[in-house]
């Protein structure tokens, strides 16, 4: 059920029972469906949490594949090790495309990240020749506040 719950974690138990009956031909009890969902969600959330361990290698890969790009990661040091706070990404391809194809106007915007960890996605966008939005820098921060906007704009 993990692949199913990964895409729709709010799925109700009755739907899980119906899915098991349709896919495998056996009827789960509500207790079995509940226990299966709890175990699957623990594995899914654990896997999501583990992705933060790969953040530095992701940044390195971005920089290897996109020369002259900028990637900054800010972490808070705790007794249990570093805890992710923010990441800033500005790819060289987006920099050069903005200079050559976009109007000399930039806009700032932010949106909430829904999910277990929350946060805010903030971006700098321009308008290209087709009057479409063209994102060229983005940041993921813990919340939208003065210090996170200042950090983003300064970079």
Coordinates of N, CA and C in Angstrom, one line a residue:
X1 N 0.8 -1.2 0.0 CA 0.0 0.0 0.0 C 0.8 1.3 0.0
X2 N 2.2 1.1 0.2 CA 3.0 2.3 0.3 C 3.0 3.2 -1.0
X3 N 3.0 2.6 -2.1 CA 3.0 3.4 -3.3 C 1.7 4.2 -3.5
X4 N 0.6 3.5 -3.1 CA -0.7 4.2 -3.1 C -0.8 5.3 -2.1
X5 N -0.3 5.1 -0.9 CA -0.4 6.1 0.2 C 0.6 7.2 0.0
X6 N 1.7 6.9 -0.8 CA 2.6 8.0 -1.1 C 2.0 9.1 -1.9
X7 N 1.1 8.7 -2.8 CA 0.4 9.7 -3.7 C -0.8 10.2 -3.1
X8 N -1.5 9.5 -2.2 CA -2.7 10.0 -1.5 C -2.7 9.6 -0.1
X9 N -1.9 10.3 0.8 CA -1.8 9.9 2.2 C -3.1 10.1 3.0
X10 N -4.0 10.9 2.5 CA -5.3 11.1 3.3 C -6.3 10.1 2.9
X11 N -6.0 9.0 2.2 CA -6.9 8.0 1.8 C -7.6 7.4 3.0
X12 N -8.9 7.2 2.9 CA -9.7 6.6 4.0 C -9.5 5.1 4.1
X13 N -9.8 4.6 5.2 CA -9.6 3.1 5.4 C -10.5 2.3 4.5
X14 N -11.8 2.8 4.3 CA -12.7 2.1 3.5 C -12.2 2.0 2.0
X15 N -11.5 3.0 1.6 CA -10.9 3.0 0.2 C -9.8 2.0 0.2
X16 N -9.0 1.9 1.3 CA -7.9 0.9 1.3 C -8.4 -0.5 1.2
X17 N -9.5 -0.8 2.0 CA -10.1 -2.1 2.0 C -10.6 -2.4 0.6
X18 N -11.3 -1.5 -0.1 CA -11.8 -1.7 -1.4 C -10.6 -1.9 -2.4
X19 N -9.6 -1.1 -2.2 CA -8.4 -1.3 -3.1 C -7.8 -2.7 -3.0
X20 N -7.6 -3.2 -1.7 CA -7.1 -4.5 -1.5 C -8.0 -5.6 -2.1
X21 N -9.3 -5.4 -2.0 CA -10.2 -6.4 -2.6 C -10.1 -6.4 -4.1
X22 N -10.1 -5.2 -4.7 CA -10.0 -5.1 -6.1 C -8.6 -5.6 -6.7
X23 N -7.5 -5.2 -6.0 CA -6.2 -5.6 -6.6 C -5.8 -7.0 -6.2
X24 N -6.0 -7.4 -5.0 CA -5.5 -8.7 -4.6 C -6.6 -9.8 -4.3
X25 N -7.8 -9.4 -4.3 CA -8.9 -10.3 -4.2 C -9.2 -10.8 -2.7
X26 N -8.7 -10.1 -1.8 CA -9.1 -10.4 -0.4 C -9.5 -9.2 0.4
X27 N -10.3 -9.4 1.4 CA -10.9 -8.3 2.1 C -10.2 -8.1 3.4
X28 N -9.7 -6.9 3.6 CA -9.0 -6.5 4.8 C -10.0 -6.1 5.8
X29 N -9.8 -6.4 7.1 CA -10.7 -5.8 8.1 C -10.2 -4.4 8.3
X30 N -11.1 -3.6 9.0 CA -10.7 -2.2 9.2 C -9.5 -2.1 10.1
X31 N -9.3 -3.0 11.1 CA -8.1 -3.0 11.9 C -6.9 -3.3 11.1
X32 N -7.0 -4.3 10.2 CA -5.8 -4.6 9.4 C -5.5 -3.4 8.5
X33 N -6.5 -2.8 7.9 CA -6.2 -1.6 7.0 C -5.6 -0.5 7.8
X34 N -6.1 -0.3 9.1 CA -5.5 0.8 9.9 C -4.0 0.5 10.2
X35 N -3.7 -0.8 10.6 CA -2.3 -1.1 11.0 C -1.4 -1.0 9.7
X36 N -1.9 -1.4 8.6 CA -1.1 -1.4 7.4 C -0.9 0.1 7.0
X37 N -1.9 0.9 7.2 CA -1.7 2.3 6.8 C -0.7 3.0 7.8
X38 N -0.8 2.7 9.1 CA 0.1 3.3 10.0 C 1.6 2.9 9.7
X39 N 1.8 1.6 9.4 CA 3.1 1.1 9.1 C 3.7 1.8 7.8
X40 N 2.8 1.8 6.8 CA 3.2 2.4 5.5 C 3.5 3.9 5.7
X41 N 2.7 4.6 6.5 CA 3.0 6.1 6.7 C 4.2 6.3 7.4
X42 N 4.5 5.4 8.4 CA 5.8 5.5 9.1 C 7.0 5.4 8.2
X43 N 6.9 4.4 7.3 CA 8.0 4.2 6.4 C 8.1 5.3 5.4
X44 N 7.0 5.8 4.9 CA 7.0 7.0 4.0 C 7.6 8.2 4.6
X45 N 7.1 8.5 5.8 CA 7.6 9.7 6.5 C 9.1 9.6 6.9
X46 N 9.5 8.4 7.2 CA 10.9 8.1 7.5 C 11.8 8.3 6.3
X47 N 11.3 7.9 5.1 CA 12.0 8.0 3.9 C 12.1 9.5 3.5
X48 N 11.0 10.2 3.8 CA 11.0 11.7 3.5 C 12.0 12.4 4.4
X49 N 12.0 12.0 5.6 CA 13.0 12.6 6.6 C 14.4 12.3 6.2
X50 N 14.7 11.1 5.7 CA 16.0 10.7 5.3 C 16.5 11.5 4.1
X51 N 15.6 12.1 3.3 CA 16.1 12.8 2.1 C 16.9 14.0 2.5
X52 N 16.7 14.6 3.7 CA 17.5 15.7 4.1 C 19.0 15.3 4.2
X53 N 19.3 14.1 4.4 CA 20.7 13.6 4.5 C 21.4 13.8 3.2
X54 N 20.6 13.8 2.1 CA 21.2 13.9 0.7 C 21.2 15.3 0.2
X55 N 20.9 16.3 1.0 CA 20.7 17.7 0.5 C 22.1 18.2 0.0
X56 N 23.2 18.0 0.7 CA 24.5 18.5 0.3 C 24.9 17.8 -1.0
X57 N 24.7 16.5 -1.2 CA 25.1 15.9 -2.4 C 24.2 16.4 -3.6
X58 N 22.9 16.8 -3.3 CA 22.0 17.4 -4.3 C 22.6 18.7 -4.7
X59 N 23.1 19.5 -3.7 CA 23.7 20.8 -4.0 C 24.9 20.7 -4.8
X60 N 25.8 19.7 -4.5 CA 27.0 19.4 -5.2 C 26.7 19.0 -6.7
X61 N 25.7 18.2 -6.8 CA 25.3 17.7 -8.2 C 24.8 18.9 -9.0
X62 N 24.0 19.8 -8.4 CA 23.5 21.0 -9.1 C 24.7 21.8 -9.6
X63 N 25.7 22.0 -8.7 CA 26.8 22.8 -9.1 C 27.7 22.2 -10.1
X64 N 27.8 20.8 -10.1 CA 28.6 20.1 -11.0 C 28.0 20.2 -12.4
X65 N 26.7 20.1 -12.5 CA 26.0 20.1 -13.8 C 25.7 21.5 -14.3
X66 N 25.8 22.5 -13.5 CA 25.4 23.9 -13.8 C 26.6 24.8 -13.3
X67 N 27.6 24.9 -14.1 CA 28.8 25.7 -13.7 C 28.4 27.1 -13.5
X68 N 29.0 27.8 -12.5 CA 28.8 29.2 -12.2 C 27.4 29.5 -11.5
X69 N 26.7 28.4 -11.1 CA 25.5 28.5 -10.4 C 25.8 28.8 -8.9
X70 N 24.7 29.2 -8.2 CA 24.9 29.5 -6.8 C 23.9 28.6 -6.0
X71 N 24.4 27.8 -5.0 CA 23.6 27.1 -4.1 C 24.1 27.2 -2.7
X72 N 23.2 27.7 -1.8 CA 23.6 27.9 -0.4 C 22.7 27.1 0.4
X73 N 23.2 26.5 1.4 CA 22.4 25.7 2.4 C 22.7 26.3 3.8
X74 N 21.7 26.6 4.5 CA 21.9 27.1 5.9 C 21.3 26.1 6.9
X75 N 22.1 25.7 7.8 CA 21.7 24.7 8.8 C 21.8 25.3 10.2
X76 N 21.1 24.8 11.1 CA 21.2 25.1 12.6 C 21.9 24.0 13.2
X77 N 23.0 24.3 14.0 CA 23.7 23.2 14.7 C 23.0 22.9 16.0
X78 N 22.7 21.7 16.2 CA 22.1 21.2 17.4 C 23.0 20.1 18.0
X79 N 22.7 19.7 19.3 CA 23.5 18.6 19.9 C 23.3 17.3 19.1
X80 N 22.2 17.2 18.3 CA 22.0 15.9 17.5 C 22.5 16.0 16.1
X81 N 23.2 17.1 15.8 CA 23.7 17.3 14.5 C 23.0 18.5 13.8
X82 N 23.4 18.8 12.5 CA 22.9 19.9 11.8 C 21.4 19.6 11.4
X83 N 20.6 20.7 11.5 CA 19.2 20.6 11.2 C 18.9 21.7 10.0
X84 N 18.4 21.2 8.9 CA 18.1 22.0 7.8 C 17.2 23.2 8.1
X85 N 17.6 24.4 7.7 CA 16.8 25.6 7.8 C 16.4 26.2 6.4
X86 N 17.4 26.4 5.6 CA 17.1 27.1 4.3 C 18.0 26.6 3.2
X87 N 17.5 26.7 2.0 CA 18.4 26.4 0.8 C 18.0 27.5 -0.3
X88 N 19.1 28.0 -0.9 CA 19.0 29.0 -2.0 C 19.5 28.4 -3.2
X89 N 18.8 28.6 -4.4 CA 19.3 28.0 -5.6 C 19.1 29.1 -6.7
X90 N 20.2 29.4 -7.5 CA 20.2 30.2 -8.6 C 21.1 29.6 -9.7
X91 N 20.4 29.0 -10.7 CA 21.1 28.3 -11.7 C 21.7 29.2 -12.8
X92 N 22.9 28.9 -13.3 CA 23.5 29.8 -14.3 C 22.7 29.8 -15.6
X93 N 22.0 28.7 -16.0 CA 21.2 28.8 -17.2 C 20.1 29.8 -17.0
X94 N 19.5 29.8 -15.8 CA 18.4 30.8 -15.6 C 18.9 32.2 -15.5
X95 N 20.1 32.4 -15.0 CA 20.7 33.7 -15.0 C 20.9 34.3 -16.4
X96 N 21.5 33.5 -17.2 CA 21.8 33.9 -18.6 C 20.5 34.1 -19.4
X97 N 19.6 33.2 -19.2 CA 18.3 33.3 -19.9 C 17.5 34.5 -19.5
X98 N 17.6 34.9 -18.2 CA 16.9 36.1 -17.8 C 17.5 37.3 -18.4
X99 N 18.8 37.4 -18.5 CA 19.5 38.5 -19.1 C 19.2 38.7 -20.6
X100 N 19.1 37.6 -21.3 CA 19.0 37.6 -22.7 C 17.6 37.6 -23.2
X101 N 16.6 37.0 -22.5 CA 15.3 36.9 -23.0 C 14.2 37.6 -22.2
X102 N 14.4 38.0 -21.0 CA 13.4 38.5 -20.2 C 13.4 40.1 -20.1
X103 N 12.3 40.6 -19.8 CA 12.2 42.0 -19.6 C 12.9 42.4 -18.3
X104 N 13.5 43.6 -18.3 CA 14.2 44.0 -17.1 C 13.3 44.3 -15.9
X105 N 12.6 43.3 -15.5 CA 11.6 43.5 -14.3 C 11.6 42.2 -13.5
X106 N 11.8 42.3 -12.2 CA 11.7 41.1 -11.4 C 10.6 41.2 -10.4
X107 N 10.0 40.1 -10.1 CA 9.0 40.0 -9.1 C 9.3 39.0 -8.0
X108 N 8.9 39.3 -6.8 CA 9.2 38.4 -5.7 C 7.8 37.7 -5.3
X109 N 7.9 36.5 -4.9 CA 6.6 35.8 -4.5 C 7.0 34.7 -3.6
X110 N 6.0 34.3 -2.8 CA 6.2 33.2 -1.9 C 4.9 32.4 -1.8
X111 N 5.0 31.1 -1.4 CA 3.9 30.2 -1.2 C 4.2 29.2 -0.1
X112 N 3.1 28.8 0.5 CA 3.3 27.8 1.6 C 3.6 26.4 1.0
X113 N 4.4 25.7 1.8 CA 4.7 24.3 1.4 C 3.8 23.5 2.4
X114 N 2.9 22.7 1.9 CA 2.0 21.9 2.7 C 2.6 20.5 2.9
X115 N 2.5 20.0 4.0 CA 3.1 18.7 4.2 C 3.6 18.6 5.7
X116 N 4.3 17.5 5.9 CA 4.8 17.2 7.3 C 5.7 18.3 7.8
X117 N 6.6 18.8 6.9 CA 7.6 19.7 7.4 C 7.3 21.2 7.2
X118 N 6.3 21.5 6.3 CA 5.9 22.9 6.1 C 7.0 23.7 5.5
X119 N 7.0 25.0 5.8 CA 8.0 25.9 5.2 C 7.4 26.8 4.2
X120 N 8.2 27.5 3.5 CA 7.8 28.5 2.5 C 8.7 28.4 1.3
X121 N 8.2 28.4 0.1 CA 8.9 28.5 -1.1 C 8.8 29.9 -1.6
X122 N 10.0 30.6 -1.8 CA 10.0 32.0 -2.3 C 10.8 32.0 -3.5
X123 N 10.4 32.8 -4.5 CA 11.1 32.9 -5.8 C 11.2 34.3 -6.3
X124 N 12.1 34.4 -7.2 CA 12.3 35.7 -8.0 C 11.9 35.3 -9.4
X125 N 11.0 36.0 -10.0 CA 10.5 35.7 -11.4 C 10.6 36.9 -12.3
X126 N 10.7 36.6 -13.5 CA 10.7 37.7 -14.6 C 9.6 37.3 -15.6
X127 N 9.4 38.2 -16.6 CA 8.5 37.9 -17.7 C 9.3 37.7 -18.9
X128 N 9.1 36.6 -19.6 CA 9.8 36.4 -20.8 C 9.1 37.0 -22.0
X129 N 9.6 36.7 -23.2 CA 9.1 37.3 -24.5 C 7.6 36.9 -24.8
X130 N 7.2 35.8 -24.2 CA 5.8 35.3 -24.4 C 4.9 35.8 -23.3
X131 N 5.4 36.7 -22.5 CA 4.6 37.2 -21.4 C 4.3 36.1 -20.3
X132 N 5.2 35.2 -20.2 CA 5.0 34.1 -19.3 C 6.0 34.3 -18.1
X133 N 5.6 33.7 -16.9 CA 6.5 33.8 -15.8 C 7.8 33.0 -16.0
X134 N 8.9 33.6 -15.6 CA 10.2 32.9 -15.7 C 10.9 32.9 -14.4
X135 N 10.9 31.8 -13.7 CA 11.6 31.8 -12.4 C 13.1 31.6 -12.6
X136 N 13.9 32.4 -11.9 CA 15.3 32.3 -12.0 C 16.1 32.1 -10.7
X137 N 15.4 32.3 -9.6 CA 16.0 32.0 -8.3 C 14.9 31.5 -7.4
X138 N 15.3 30.6 -6.5 CA 14.3 30.2 -5.5 C 14.9 29.8 -4.2
X139 N 14.2 29.8 -3.2 CA 14.7 29.5 -1.9 C 13.6 28.7 -1.1
X140 N 13.9 27.8 -0.3 CA 13.0 27.1 0.6 C 13.5 27.5 2.0
X141 N 12.5 28.1 2.8 CA 12.9 28.6 4.1 C 11.9 28.1 5.1
X142 N 12.2 28.2 6.4 CA 11.3 27.7 7.5 C 10.0 28.5 7.6
X143 N 10.0 29.8 7.4 CA 8.8 30.6 7.4 C 9.1 31.9 6.7
X144 N 8.0 32.5 6.3 CA 8.1 33.8 5.7 C 8.1 34.9 6.7
X145 N 9.3 35.5 6.9 CA 9.5 36.6 7.9 C 10.6 37.5 7.3
X146 N 10.9 38.5 8.1 CA 11.8 39.5 7.7 C 13.2 38.9 7.4
X147 N 13.7 38.1 8.3 CA 15.0 37.5 8.2 C 15.2 36.6 7.0
X148 N 14.1 35.8 6.7 CA 14.2 34.9 5.6 C 14.2 35.7 4.2
X149 N 13.3 36.7 4.2 CA 13.3 37.5 3.0 C 14.6 38.3 2.8
X150 N 15.1 38.8 3.9 CA 16.4 39.5 3.8 C 17.5 38.6 3.3
X151 N 17.6 37.4 3.9 CA 18.6 36.4 3.5 C 18.5 36.1 2.0
X152 N 17.3 35.9 1.5 CA 17.0 35.6 0.1 C 17.4 36.8 -0.8
X153 N 17.0 38.0 -0.5 CA 17.2 39.2 -1.3 C 18.7 39.5 -1.3
X154 N 19.4 39.4 -0.1 CA 20.8 39.7 -0.1 C 21.6 38.7 -0.9
X155 N 21.2 37.4 -1.0 CA 21.9 36.5 -1.8 C 21.6 36.8 -3.3

